[in-house]
PDB file of C-alpha atoms in Angstrom:
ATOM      1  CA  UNK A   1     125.665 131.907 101.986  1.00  0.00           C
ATOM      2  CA  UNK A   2     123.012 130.891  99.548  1.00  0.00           C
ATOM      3  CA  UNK A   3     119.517 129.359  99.918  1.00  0.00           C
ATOM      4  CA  UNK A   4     121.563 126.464  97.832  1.00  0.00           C
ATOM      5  CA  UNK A   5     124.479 126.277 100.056  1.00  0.00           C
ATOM      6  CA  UNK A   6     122.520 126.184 103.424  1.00  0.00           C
ATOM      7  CA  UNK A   7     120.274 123.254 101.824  1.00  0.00           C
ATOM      8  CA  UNK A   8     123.403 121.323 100.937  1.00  0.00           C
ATOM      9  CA  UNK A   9     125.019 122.413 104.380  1.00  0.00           C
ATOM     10  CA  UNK A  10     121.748 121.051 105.683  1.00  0.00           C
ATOM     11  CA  UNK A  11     121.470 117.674 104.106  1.00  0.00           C
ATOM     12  CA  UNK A  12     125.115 117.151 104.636  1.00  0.00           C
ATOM     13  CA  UNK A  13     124.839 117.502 108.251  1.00  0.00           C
ATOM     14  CA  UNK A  14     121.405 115.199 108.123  1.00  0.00           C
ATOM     15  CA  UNK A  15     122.967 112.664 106.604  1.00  0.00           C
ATOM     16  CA  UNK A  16     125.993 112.666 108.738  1.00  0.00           C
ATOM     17  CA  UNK A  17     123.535 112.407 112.062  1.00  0.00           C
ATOM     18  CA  UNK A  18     121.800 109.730 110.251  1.00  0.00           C
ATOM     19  CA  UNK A  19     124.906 107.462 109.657  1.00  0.00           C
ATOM     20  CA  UNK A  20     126.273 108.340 113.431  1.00  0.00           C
ATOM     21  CA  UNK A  21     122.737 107.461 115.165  1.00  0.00           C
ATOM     22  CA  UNK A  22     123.001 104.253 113.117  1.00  0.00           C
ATOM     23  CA  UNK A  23     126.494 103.633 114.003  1.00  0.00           C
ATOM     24  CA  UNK A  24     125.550 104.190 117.476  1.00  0.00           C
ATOM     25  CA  UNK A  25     122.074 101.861 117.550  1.00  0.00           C
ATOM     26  CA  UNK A  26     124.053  98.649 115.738  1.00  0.00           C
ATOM     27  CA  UNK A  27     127.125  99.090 118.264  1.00  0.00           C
ATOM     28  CA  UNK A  28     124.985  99.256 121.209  1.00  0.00           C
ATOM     29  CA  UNK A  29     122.208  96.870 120.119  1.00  0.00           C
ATOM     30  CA  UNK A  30     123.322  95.144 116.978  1.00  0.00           C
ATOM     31  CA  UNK A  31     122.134  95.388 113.584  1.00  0.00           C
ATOM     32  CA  UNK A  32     119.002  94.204 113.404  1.00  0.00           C
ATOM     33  CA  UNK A  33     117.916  97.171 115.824  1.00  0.00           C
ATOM     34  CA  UNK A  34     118.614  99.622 113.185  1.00  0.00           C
ATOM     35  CA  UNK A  35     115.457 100.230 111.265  1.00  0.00           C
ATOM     36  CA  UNK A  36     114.286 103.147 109.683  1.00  0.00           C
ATOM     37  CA  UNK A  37     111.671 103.601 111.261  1.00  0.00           C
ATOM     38  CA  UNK A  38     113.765 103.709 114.868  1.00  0.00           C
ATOM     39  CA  UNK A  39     116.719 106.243 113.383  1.00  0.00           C
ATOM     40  CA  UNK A  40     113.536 108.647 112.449  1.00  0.00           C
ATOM     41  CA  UNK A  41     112.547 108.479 115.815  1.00  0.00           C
ATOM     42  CA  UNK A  42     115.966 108.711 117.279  1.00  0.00           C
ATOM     43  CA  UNK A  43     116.948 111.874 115.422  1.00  0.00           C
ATOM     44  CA  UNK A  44     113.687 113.591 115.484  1.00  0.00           C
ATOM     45  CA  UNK A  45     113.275 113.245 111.306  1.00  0.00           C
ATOM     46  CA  UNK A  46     110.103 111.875 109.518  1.00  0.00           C
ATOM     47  CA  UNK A  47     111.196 108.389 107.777  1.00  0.00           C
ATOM     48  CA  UNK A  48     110.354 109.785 104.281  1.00  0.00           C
ATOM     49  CA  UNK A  49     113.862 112.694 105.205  1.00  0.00           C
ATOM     50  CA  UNK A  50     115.471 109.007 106.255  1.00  0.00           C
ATOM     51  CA  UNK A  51     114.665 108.168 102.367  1.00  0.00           C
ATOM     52  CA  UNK A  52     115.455 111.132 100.824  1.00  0.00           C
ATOM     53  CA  UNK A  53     119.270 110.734 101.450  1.00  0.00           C
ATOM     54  CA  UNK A  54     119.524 106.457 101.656  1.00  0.00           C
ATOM     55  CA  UNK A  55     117.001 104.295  99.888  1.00  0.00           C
ATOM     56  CA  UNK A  56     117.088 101.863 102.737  1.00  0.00           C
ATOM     57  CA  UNK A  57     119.158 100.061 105.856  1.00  0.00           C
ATOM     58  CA  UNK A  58     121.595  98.987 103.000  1.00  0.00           C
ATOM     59  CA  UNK A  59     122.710 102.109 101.905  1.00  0.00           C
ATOM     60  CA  UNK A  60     123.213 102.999 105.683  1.00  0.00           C
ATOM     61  CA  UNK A  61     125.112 100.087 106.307  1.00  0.00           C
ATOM     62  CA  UNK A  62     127.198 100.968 102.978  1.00  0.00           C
ATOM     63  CA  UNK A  63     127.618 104.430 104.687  1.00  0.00           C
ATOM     64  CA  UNK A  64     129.230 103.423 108.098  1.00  0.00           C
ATOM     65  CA  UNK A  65     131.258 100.672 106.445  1.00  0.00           C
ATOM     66  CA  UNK A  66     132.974 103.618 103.905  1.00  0.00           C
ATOM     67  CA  UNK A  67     133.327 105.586 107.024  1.00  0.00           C
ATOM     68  CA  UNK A  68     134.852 102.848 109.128  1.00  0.00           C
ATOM     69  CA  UNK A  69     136.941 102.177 106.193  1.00  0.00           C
ATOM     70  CA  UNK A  70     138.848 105.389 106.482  1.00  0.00           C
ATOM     71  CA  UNK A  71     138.706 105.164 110.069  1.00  0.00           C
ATOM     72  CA  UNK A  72     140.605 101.842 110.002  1.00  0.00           C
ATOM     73  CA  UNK A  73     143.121 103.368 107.368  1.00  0.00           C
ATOM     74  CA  UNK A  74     143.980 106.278 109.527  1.00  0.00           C
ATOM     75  CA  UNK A  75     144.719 103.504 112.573  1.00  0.00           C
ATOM     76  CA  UNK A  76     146.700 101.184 110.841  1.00  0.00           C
ATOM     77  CA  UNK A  77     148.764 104.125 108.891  1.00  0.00           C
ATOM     78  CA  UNK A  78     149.141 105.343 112.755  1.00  0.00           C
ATOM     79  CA  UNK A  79     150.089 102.198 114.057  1.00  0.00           C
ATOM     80  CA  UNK A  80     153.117 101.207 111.303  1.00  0.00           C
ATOM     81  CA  UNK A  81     154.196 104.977 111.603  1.00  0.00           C
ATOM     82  CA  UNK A  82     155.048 104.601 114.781  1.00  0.00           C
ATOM     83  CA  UNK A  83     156.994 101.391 114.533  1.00  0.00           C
ATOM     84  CA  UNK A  84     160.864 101.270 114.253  1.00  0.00           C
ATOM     85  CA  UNK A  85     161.321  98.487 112.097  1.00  0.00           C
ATOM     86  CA  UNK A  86     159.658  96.539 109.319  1.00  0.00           C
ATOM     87  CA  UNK A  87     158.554  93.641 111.646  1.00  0.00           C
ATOM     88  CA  UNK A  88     157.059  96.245 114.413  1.00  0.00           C
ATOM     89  CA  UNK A  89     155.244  98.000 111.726  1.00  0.00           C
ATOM     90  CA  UNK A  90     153.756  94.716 110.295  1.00  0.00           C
ATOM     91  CA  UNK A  91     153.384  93.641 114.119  1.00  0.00           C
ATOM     92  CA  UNK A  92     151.866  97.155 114.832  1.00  0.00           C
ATOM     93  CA  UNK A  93     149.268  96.863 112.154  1.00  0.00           C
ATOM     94  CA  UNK A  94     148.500  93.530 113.056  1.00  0.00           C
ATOM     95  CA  UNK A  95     147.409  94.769 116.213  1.00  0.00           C
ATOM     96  CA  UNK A  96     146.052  98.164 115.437  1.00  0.00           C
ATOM     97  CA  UNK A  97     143.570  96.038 112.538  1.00  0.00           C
ATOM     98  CA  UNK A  98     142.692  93.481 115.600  1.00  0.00           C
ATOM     99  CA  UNK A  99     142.109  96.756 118.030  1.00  0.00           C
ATOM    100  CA  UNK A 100     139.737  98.477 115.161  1.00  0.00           C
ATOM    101  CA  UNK A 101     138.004  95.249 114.757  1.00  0.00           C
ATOM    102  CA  UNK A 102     137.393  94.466 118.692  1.00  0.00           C
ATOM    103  CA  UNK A 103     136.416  98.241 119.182  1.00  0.00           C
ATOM    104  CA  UNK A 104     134.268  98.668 116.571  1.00  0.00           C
ATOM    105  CA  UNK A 105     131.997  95.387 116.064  1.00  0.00           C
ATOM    106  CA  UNK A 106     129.365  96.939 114.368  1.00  0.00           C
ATOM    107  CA  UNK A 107     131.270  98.804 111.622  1.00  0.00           C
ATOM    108  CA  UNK A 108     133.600  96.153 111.248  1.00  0.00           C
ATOM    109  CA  UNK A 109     130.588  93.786 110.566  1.00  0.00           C
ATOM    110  CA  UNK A 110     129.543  96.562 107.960  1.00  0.00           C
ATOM    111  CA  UNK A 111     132.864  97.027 106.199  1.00  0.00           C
ATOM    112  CA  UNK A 112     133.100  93.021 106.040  1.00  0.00           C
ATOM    113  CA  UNK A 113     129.961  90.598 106.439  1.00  0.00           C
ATOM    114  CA  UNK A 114     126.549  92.665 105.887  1.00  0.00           C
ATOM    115  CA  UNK A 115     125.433  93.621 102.484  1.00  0.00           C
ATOM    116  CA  UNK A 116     126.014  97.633 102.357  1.00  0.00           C
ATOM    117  CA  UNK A 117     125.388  97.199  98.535  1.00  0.00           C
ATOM    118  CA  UNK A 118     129.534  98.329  98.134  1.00  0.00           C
ATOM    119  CA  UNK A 119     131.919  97.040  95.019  1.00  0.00           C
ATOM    120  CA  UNK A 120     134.986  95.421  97.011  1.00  0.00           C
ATOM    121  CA  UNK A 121     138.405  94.617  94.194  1.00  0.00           C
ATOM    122  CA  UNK A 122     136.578  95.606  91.477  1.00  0.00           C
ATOM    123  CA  UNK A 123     136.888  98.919  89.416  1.00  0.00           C
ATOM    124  CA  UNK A 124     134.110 101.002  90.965  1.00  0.00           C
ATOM    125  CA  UNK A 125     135.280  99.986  94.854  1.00  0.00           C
ATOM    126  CA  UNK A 126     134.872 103.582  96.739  1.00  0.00           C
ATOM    127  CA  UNK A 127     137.575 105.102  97.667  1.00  0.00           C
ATOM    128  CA  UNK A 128     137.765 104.740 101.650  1.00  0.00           C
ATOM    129  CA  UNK A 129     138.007 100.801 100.575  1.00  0.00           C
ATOM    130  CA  UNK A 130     140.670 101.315  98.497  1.00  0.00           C
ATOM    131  CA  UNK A 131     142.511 103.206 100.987  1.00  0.00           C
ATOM    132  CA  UNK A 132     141.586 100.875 103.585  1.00  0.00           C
ATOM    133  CA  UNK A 133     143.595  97.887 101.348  1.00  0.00           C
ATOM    134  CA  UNK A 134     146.260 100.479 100.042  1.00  0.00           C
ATOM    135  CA  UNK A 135     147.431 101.115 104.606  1.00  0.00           C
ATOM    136  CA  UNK A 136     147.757  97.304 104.967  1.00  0.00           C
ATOM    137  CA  UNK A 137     149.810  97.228 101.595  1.00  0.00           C
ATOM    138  CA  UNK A 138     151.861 100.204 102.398  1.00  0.00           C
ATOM    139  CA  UNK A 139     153.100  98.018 105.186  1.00  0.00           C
ATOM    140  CA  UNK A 140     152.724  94.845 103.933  1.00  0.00           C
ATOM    141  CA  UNK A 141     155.052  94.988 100.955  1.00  0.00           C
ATOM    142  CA  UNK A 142     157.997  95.113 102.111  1.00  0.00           C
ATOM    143  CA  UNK A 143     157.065  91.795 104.196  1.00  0.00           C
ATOM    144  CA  UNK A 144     155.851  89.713 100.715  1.00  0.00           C
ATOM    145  CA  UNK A 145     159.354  88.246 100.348  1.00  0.00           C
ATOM    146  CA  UNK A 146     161.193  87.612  97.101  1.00  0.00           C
ATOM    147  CA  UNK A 147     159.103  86.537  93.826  1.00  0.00           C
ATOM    148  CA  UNK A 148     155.527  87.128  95.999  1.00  0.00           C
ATOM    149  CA  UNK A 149     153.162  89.888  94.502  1.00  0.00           C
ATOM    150  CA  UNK A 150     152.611  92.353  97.142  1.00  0.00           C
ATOM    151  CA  UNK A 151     148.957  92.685  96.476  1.00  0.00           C
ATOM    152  CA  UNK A 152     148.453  89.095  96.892  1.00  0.00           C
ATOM    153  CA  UNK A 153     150.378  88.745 100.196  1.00  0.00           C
ATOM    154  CA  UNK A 154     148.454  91.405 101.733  1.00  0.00           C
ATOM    155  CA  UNK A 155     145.117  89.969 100.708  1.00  0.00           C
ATOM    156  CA  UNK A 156     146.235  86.373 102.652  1.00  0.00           C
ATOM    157  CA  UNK A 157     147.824  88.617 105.471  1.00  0.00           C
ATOM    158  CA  UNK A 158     144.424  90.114 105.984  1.00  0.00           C
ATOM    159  CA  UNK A 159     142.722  87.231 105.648  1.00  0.00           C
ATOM    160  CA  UNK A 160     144.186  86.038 108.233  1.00  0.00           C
ATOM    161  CA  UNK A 161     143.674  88.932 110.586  1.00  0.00           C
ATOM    162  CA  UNK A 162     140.325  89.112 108.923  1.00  0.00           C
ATOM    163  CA  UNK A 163     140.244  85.320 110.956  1.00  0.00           C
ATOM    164  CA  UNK A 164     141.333  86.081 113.590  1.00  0.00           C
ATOM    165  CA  UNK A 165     139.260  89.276 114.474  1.00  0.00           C
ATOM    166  CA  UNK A 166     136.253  86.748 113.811  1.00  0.00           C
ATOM    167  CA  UNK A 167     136.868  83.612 115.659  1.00  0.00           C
ATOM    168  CA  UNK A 168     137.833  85.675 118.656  1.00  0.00           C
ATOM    169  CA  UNK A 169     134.542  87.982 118.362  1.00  0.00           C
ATOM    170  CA  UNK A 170     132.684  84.656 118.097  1.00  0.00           C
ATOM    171  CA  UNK A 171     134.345  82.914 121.019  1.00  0.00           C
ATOM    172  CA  UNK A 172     136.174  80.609 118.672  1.00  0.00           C
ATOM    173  CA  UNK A 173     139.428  81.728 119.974  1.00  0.00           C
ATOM    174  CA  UNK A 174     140.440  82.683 123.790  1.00  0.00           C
ATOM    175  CA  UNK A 175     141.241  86.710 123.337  1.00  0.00           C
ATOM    176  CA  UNK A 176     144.149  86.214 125.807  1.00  0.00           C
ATOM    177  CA  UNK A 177     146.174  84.384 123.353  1.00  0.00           C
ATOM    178  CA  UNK A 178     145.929  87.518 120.622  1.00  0.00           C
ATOM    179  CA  UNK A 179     149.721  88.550 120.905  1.00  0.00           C
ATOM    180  CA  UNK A 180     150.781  85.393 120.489  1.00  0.00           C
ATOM    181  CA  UNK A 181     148.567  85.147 117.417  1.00  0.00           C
ATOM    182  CA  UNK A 182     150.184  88.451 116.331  1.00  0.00           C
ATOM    183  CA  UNK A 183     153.385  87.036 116.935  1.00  0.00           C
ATOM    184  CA  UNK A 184     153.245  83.803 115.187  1.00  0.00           C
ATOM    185  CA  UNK A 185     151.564  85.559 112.280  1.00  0.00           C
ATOM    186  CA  UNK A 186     154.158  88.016 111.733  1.00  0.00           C
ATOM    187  CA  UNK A 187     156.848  85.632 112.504  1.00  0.00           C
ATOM    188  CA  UNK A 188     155.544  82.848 110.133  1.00  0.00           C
ATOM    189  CA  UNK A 189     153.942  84.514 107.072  1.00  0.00           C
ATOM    190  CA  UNK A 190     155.553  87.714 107.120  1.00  0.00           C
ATOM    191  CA  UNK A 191     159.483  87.994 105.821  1.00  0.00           C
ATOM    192  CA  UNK A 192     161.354  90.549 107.706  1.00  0.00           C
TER     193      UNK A 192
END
């Protein structure tokens, strides 16, 4: 291996602690205990190393949410995978989205309400996002119903999960009521 490789190898394994010791601090603290000068600490790196591979908390942020992104992708392409029918695999996404969302507060709120500095619909939207949207729409499609754009029925399909993974993470809505939220979602909006 090269000096060149082993300084790449290096970084890449820096950055990776980096992103999982923030991960880690805004999951078990929240978001606003994530500073730079706390990750230094926490992973035993100078804050100017913190700089060298993100200019600031944003870019962190932006980091987790791309990696949650593909994390959520590989869930919800699990979940519909394993479902027998097109209403169990829009049901089975459903949940598996709501699951991701409950277990993962902190990189959910990256991927969808802080500012990780990230394109979302637009022509430079990273690719984890894109393949985030492109697992509900693999799914989804088939549920649009005659005349509806698939695209367009996904995006109102997850914004209503998107909802519903809110309200009930503020206290909005009871969490004991989520399969019947599921069910009436799938049921109503969805045409199987």
């Amino acid at each position: 291996m090269s000096v060149q490789e082993r300084k790449a190898r290096d970084r890449a394994v820096r950055e990776r602690l980096i992103v999982a010791t923030a991960r880690e601090l805004a999951e078990q603290q929240g978001w606003d205990a994530v500073t730079t000068r706390r990750l230094a600490e926490r992973i035993e790196y100078s804050q100017p190393v913190l700089y060298s591979h993100f200019r600031g908390k944003r870019e962190i942020i932006g980091a987790v949410a791309l990696e949650g992104a593909a994390e959520m992708a590989v869930a919800v392409r699990a979940a519909a995978s394993a479902a027998n029918s097109p209403r169990e695999r829009v049901a089975a996404l459903a949940r598996a989205y709501l699951d991701f969302a409950e277990r993962n507060p902190a990189v959910y709120d990256a991927l969808f309400q802080l500012d990780g500095g990230l394109a979302y619909a637009q022509e430079d939207t990273p690719e984890p996002l894109k393949d985030a949207f492109a697992a509900l729409l693999e799914s989804l499609s088939e549920a649009a119903g005659d005349g509806v754009h698939p695209g367009l029925f996904t995006e109102v399909f997850w914004a209503s999960l998107h909802g519903l993974a809110t309200l009930t993470r503020a206290g909005r809505l009871p969490p004991e009521d989520t399969e019947q939220r599921v069910e009436l979602l799938v049921d109503r909006l969805a045409v199987l």
